[in-house]
CSV table of C-alpha atoms in Angstrom, one decimal:
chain,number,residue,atom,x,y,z
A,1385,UNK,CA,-7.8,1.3,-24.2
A,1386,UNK,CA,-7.3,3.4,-21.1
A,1387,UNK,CA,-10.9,5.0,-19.7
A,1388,UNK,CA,-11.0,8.9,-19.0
A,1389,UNK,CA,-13.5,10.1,-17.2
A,1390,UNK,CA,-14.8,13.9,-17.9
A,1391,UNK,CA,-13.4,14.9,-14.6
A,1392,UNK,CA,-10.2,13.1,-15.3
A,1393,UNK,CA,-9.8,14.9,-18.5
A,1394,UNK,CA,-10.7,18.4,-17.5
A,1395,UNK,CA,-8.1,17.5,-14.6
A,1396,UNK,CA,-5.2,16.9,-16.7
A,1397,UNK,CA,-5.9,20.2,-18.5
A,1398,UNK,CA,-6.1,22.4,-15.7
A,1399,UNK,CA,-2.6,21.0,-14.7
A,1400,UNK,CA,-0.8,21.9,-18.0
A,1401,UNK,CA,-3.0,25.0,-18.4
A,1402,UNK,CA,-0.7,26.1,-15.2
A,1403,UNK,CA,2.0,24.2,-15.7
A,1404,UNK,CA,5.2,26.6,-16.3
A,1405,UNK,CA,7.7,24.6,-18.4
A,1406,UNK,CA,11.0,26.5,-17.7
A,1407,UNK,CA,10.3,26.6,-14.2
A,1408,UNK,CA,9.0,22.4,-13.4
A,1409,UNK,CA,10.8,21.0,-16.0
A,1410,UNK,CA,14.6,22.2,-14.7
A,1411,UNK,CA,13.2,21.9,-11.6
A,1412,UNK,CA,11.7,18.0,-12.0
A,1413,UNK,CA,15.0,17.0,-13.5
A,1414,UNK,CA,17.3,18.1,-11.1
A,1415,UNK,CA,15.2,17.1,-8.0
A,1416,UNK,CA,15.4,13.4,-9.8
A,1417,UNK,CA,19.1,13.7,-10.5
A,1418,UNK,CA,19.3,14.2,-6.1
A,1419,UNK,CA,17.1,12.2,-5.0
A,1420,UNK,CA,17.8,8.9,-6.9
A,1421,UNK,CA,21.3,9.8,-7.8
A,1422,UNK,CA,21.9,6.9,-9.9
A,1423,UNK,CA,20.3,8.3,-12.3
A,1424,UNK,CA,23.1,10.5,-13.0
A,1425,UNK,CA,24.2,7.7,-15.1
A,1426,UNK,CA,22.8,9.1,-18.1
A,1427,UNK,CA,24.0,12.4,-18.0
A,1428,UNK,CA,27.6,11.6,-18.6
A,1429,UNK,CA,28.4,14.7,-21.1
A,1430,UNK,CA,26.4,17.2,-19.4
A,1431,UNK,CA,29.0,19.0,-17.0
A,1432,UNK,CA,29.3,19.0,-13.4
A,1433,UNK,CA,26.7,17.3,-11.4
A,1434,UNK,CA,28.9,16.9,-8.5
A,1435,UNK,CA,26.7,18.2,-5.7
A,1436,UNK,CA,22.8,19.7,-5.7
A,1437,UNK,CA,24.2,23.1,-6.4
A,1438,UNK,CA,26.1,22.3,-9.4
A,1439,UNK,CA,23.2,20.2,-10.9
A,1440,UNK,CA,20.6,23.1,-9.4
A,1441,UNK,CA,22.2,25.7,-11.1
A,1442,UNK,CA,23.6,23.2,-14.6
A,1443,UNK,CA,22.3,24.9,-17.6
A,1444,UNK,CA,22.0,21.7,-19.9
A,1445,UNK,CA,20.4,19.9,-16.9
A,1446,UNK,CA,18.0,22.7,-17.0
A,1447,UNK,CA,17.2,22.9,-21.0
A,1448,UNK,CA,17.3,19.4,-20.5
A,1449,UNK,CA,14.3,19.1,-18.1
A,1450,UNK,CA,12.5,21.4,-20.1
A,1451,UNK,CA,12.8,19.3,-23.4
A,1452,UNK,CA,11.8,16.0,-21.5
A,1453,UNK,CA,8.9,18.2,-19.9
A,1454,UNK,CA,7.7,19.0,-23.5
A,1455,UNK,CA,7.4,15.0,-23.8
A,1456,UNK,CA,4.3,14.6,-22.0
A,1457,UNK,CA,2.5,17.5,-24.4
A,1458,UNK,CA,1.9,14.6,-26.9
A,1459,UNK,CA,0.3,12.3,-24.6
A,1460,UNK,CA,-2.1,15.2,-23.2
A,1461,UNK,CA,-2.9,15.8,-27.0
A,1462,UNK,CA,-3.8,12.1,-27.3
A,1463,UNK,CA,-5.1,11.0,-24.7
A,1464,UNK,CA,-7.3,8.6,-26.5
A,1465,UNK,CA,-4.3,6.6,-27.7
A,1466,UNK,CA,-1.4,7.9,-25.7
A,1467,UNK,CA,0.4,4.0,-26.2
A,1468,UNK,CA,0.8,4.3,-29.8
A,1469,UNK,CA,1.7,8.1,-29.5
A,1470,UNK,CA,4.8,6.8,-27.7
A,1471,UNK,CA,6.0,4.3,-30.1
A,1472,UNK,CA,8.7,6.3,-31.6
A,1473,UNK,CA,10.1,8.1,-28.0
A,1474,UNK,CA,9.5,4.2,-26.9
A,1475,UNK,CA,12.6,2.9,-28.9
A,1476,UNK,CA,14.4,6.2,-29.0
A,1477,UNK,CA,14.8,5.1,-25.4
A,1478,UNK,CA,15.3,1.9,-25.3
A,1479,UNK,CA,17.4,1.6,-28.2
A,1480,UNK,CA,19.7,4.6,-28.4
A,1481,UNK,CA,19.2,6.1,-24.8
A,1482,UNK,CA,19.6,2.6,-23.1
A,1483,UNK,CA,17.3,3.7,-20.1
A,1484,UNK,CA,15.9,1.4,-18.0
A,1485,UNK,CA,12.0,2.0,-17.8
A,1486,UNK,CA,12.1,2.0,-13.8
A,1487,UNK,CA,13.6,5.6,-14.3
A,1488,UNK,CA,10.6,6.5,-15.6
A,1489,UNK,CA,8.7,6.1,-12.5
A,1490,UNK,CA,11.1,7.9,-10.3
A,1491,UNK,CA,10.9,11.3,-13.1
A,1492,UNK,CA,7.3,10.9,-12.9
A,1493,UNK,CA,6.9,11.1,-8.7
A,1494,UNK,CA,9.7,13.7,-8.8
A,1495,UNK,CA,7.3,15.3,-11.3
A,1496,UNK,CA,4.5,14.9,-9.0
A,1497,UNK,CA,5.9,16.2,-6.0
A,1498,UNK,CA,7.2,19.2,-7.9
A,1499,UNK,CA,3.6,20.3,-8.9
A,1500,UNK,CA,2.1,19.4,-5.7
A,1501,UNK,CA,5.1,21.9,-4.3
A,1502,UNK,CA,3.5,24.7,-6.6
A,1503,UNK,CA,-0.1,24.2,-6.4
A,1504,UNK,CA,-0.1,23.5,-2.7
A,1505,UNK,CA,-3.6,22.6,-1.1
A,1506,UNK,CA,-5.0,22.8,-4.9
A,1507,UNK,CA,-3.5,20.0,-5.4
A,1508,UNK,CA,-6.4,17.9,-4.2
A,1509,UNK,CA,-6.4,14.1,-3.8
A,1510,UNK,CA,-8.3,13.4,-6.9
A,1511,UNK,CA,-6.4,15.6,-8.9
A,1512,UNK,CA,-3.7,13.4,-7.6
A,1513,UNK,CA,-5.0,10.6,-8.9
A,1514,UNK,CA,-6.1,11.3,-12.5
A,1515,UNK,CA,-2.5,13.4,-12.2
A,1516,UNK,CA,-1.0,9.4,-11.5
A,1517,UNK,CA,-2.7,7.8,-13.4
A,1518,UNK,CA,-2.4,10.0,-16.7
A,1519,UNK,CA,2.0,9.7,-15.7
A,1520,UNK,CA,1.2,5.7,-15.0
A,1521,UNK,CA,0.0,5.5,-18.5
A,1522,UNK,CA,2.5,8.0,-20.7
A,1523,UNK,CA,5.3,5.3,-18.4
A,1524,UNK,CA,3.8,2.3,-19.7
A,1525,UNK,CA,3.7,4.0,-23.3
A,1526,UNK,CA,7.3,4.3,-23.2
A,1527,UNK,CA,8.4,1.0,-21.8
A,1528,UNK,CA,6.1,-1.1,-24.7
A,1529,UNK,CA,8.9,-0.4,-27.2
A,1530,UNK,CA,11.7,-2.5,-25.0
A,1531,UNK,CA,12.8,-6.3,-25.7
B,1271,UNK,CA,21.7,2.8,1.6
B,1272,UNK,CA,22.0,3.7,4.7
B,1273,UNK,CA,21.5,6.9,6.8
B,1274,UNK,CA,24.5,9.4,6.5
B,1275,UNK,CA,25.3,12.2,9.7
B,1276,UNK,CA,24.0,14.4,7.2
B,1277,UNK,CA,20.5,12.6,6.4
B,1278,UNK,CA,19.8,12.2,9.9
B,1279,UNK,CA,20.9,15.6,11.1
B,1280,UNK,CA,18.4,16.9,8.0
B,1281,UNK,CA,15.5,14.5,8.9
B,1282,UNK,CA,15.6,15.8,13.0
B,1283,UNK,CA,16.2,19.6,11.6
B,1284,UNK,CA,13.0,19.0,9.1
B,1285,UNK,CA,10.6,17.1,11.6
B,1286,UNK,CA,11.7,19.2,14.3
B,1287,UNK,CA,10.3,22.3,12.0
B,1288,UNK,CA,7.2,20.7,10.8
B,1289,UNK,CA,6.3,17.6,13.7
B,1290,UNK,CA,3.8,20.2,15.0
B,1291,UNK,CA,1.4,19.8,12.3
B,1292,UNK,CA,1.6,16.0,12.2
B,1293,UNK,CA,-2.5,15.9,12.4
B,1294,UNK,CA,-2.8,17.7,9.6
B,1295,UNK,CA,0.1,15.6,7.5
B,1296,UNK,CA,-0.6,12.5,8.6
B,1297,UNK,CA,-4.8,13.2,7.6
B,1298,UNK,CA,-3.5,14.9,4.2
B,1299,UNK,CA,-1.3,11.8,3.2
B,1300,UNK,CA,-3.5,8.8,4.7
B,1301,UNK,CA,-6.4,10.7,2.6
B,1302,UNK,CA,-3.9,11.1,-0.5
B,1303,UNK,CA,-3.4,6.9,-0.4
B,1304,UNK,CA,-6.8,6.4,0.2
B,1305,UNK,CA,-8.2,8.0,-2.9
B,1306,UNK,CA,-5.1,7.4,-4.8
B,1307,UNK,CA,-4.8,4.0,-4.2
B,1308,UNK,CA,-8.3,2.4,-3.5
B,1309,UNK,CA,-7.0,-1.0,-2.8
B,1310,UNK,CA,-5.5,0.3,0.5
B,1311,UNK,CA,-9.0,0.5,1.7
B,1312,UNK,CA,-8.6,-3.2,1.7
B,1313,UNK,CA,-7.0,-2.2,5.3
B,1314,UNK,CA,-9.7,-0.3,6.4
B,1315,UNK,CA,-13.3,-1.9,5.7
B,1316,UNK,CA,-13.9,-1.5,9.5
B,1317,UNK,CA,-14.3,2.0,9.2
B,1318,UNK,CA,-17.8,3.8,8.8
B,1319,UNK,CA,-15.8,6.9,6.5
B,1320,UNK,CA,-13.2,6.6,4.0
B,1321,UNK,CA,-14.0,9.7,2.7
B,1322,UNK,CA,-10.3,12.3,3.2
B,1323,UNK,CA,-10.8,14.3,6.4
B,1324,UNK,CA,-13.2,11.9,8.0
B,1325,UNK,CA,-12.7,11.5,11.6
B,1326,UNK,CA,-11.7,7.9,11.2
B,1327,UNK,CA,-9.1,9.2,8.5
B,1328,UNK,CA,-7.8,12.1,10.8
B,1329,UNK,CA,-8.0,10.2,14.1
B,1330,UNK,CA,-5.6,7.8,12.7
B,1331,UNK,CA,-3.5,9.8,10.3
B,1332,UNK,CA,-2.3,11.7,14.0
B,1333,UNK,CA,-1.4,7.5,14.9
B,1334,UNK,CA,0.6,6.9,11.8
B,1335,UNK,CA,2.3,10.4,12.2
B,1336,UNK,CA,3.2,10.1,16.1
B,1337,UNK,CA,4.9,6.7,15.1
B,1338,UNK,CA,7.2,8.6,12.6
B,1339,UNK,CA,8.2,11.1,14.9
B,1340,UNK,CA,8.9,8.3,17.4
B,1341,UNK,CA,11.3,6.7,14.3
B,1342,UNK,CA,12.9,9.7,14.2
B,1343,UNK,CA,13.9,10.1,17.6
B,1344,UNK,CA,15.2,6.7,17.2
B,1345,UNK,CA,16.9,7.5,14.1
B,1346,UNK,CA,19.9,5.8,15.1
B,1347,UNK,CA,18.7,2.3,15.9
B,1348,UNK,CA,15.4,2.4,14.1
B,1349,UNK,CA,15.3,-2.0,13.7
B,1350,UNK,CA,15.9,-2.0,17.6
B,1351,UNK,CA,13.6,0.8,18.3
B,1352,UNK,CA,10.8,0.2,16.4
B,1353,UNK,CA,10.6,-3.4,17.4
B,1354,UNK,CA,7.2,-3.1,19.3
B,1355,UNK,CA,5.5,-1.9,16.0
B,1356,UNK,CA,7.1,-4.1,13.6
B,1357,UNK,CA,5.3,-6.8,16.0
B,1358,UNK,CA,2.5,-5.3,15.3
B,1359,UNK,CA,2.5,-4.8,11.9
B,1360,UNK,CA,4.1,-7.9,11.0
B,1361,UNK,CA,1.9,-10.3,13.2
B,1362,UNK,CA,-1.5,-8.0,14.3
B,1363,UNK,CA,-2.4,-5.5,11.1
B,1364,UNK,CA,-0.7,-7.9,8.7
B,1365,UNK,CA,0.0,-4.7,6.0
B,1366,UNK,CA,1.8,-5.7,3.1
B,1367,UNK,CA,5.1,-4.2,3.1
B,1368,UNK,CA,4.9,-2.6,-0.3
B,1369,UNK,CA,2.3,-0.5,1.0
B,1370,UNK,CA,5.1,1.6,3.1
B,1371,UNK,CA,6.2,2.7,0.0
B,1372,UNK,CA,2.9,3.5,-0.7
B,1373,UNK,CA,2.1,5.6,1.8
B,1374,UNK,CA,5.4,7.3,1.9
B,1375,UNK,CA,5.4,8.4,-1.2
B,1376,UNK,CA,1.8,10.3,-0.3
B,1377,UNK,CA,3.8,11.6,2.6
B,1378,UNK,CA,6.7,12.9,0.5
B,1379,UNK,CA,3.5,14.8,-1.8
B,1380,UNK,CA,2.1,16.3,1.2
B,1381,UNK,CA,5.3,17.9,2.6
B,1382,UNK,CA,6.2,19.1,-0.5
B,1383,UNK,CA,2.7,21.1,-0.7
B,1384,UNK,CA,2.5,22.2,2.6
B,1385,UNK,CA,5.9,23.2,3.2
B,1386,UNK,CA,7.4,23.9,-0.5
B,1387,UNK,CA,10.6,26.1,0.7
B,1388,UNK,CA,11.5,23.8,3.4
B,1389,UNK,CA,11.3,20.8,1.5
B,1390,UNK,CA,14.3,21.3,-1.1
B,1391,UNK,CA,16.1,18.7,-3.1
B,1392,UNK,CA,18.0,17.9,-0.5
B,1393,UNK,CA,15.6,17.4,2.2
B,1394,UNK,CA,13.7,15.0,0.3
B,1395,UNK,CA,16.1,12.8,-0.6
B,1396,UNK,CA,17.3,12.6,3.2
B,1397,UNK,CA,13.3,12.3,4.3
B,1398,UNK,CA,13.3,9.7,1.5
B,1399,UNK,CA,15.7,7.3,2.5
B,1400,UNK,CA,14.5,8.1,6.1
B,1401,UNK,CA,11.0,6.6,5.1
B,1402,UNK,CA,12.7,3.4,3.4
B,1403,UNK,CA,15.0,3.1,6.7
B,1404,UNK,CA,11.5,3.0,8.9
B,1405,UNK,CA,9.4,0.8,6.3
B,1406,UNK,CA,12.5,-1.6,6.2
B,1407,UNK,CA,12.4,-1.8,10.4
B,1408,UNK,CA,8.8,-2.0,10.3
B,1409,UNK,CA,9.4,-5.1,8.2
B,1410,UNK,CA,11.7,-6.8,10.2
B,1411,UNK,CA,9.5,-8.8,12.2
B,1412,UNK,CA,7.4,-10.1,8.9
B,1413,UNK,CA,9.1,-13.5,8.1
């Protein structure tokens, strides 16, 4: 079972205590969508991702990033067993989305470097890492499901 | 992947902007890996302070900063340019390649904080690939 420490814990909940949903999560998606644009891959039906400013301004790119946003609210209300919190979004995944698990990394640091954007020099080092390794763990949650 | 007109012309246009404050990025992102990833301090045991902002930290967060701005002034033959410190690293410090990665990815962290407008999609993805061009050179000389 994964160790939090007190300052860990009270760590992760300043972060989503601040963290505005409509604003990171479009923005988190889309940053991923250009930076690693393979990725793209799994966005067949949602309209024109041709350049950054189509994707920056897609709508559905944006609801989307809020939804997968959202996803990480279960882990930070079970943080004492976030693996089997993830079983079902585990298979969803593997199963009927069919995406590889390394994405899940590169959504995560695109995440990362998102928040550190907004909170600037609050965005301490050790806030980093309890950020990491609260994403590191929610990532291995949703690969356990794959075979 | 290699380096489009585009990236590179982004990567000079963004460094150009920001190289001034390469003490305070390169002691921000060397202090990021060290606390974020402890087994980098593998690297540094001779050090007296690994705490972030220590003068050790700083002092050679400026060295690992000046040799990116070096990379990308020789952003258009960085294997042949960066030949001297891929010696170094490959047969002297001995770092383990995955740690470039590492410690670029603090470095993409700390632009994005300190400079949040400049550093848009699209610069990051140019600085990205930039970082995996130099760690690649800086490998060359490994095996």
């Amino acid at each position: 079972m994964v160790e939090w420490t007190a300052e860990e814990r009270s760590i992760i909940s300043e972060i989503f205590s601040k963290l505005d949903y409509d604003d990171v999560g479009p923005k988190c998606l889309s940053r991923c969508l250009i930076v690693y644009p393979w990725t793209q891959r799994y966005f067949g039906g949602f309209g024109n991702l041709y350049n950054a400013e189509a994707i920056l301004s897609n709508p559905m790119i944006a609801a989307h990033g809020i939804t997968v946003l959202h996803g990480l609210d279960r882990a930070l209300n079970n943080m004492d067993d976030i693996k089997n919190t993830y079983t079902q979004l585990s298979e969803l995944h593997s199963e009927k989305l069919h995406v590889d698990p390394t994405n899940f990394t590169l959504l995560a640091d695109c995440l990362t470097i998102v928040i550190a954007a907004k909170m600037g020099t609050n965005f301490t080092p050790d806030m980093q890492a309890a950020w990491q390794k609260f994403l590191s763990v929610v990532v291995s949650a949703l690969g356990r499901q794959y075979h | 992947m290699s380096l489009t007109a585009k990236d590179k012309k982004i990567v000079k246009a963004f460094f150009g902007k920001v190289g001034g404050q390469a003490a305070d990025i390169g002691n921000d992102a060397l202090s990021r890996m060290i606390v974020v990833y402890p087994q980098t301090k593998t690297y540094f045991s001779h050090w007296k302070d690994l705490s972030p902002g220590s003068a050790d930290v700083r002092r050679h967060g400026l060295t690992v900063l000046t040799g990116l701005l070096e990379a990308v002034d020789k952003i258009d033959d960085l294997v042949g340019g960066l030949l001297n410190l891929s010696e170094l690293h490959a047969f002297t410090l001995r770092v383990d390649p995955a740690n470039f990665k590492t410690l670029s990815h603090c470095i993409l962290v700390v632009l994005a904080g300190m400079f949040p407008a400049e550093f848009t999609p699209e610069v990051h993805v140019a600085v990205d690939k930039f970082l995996a061009k130099v760690a690649l050179a800086l490998s060359e000389k490994y095996r």
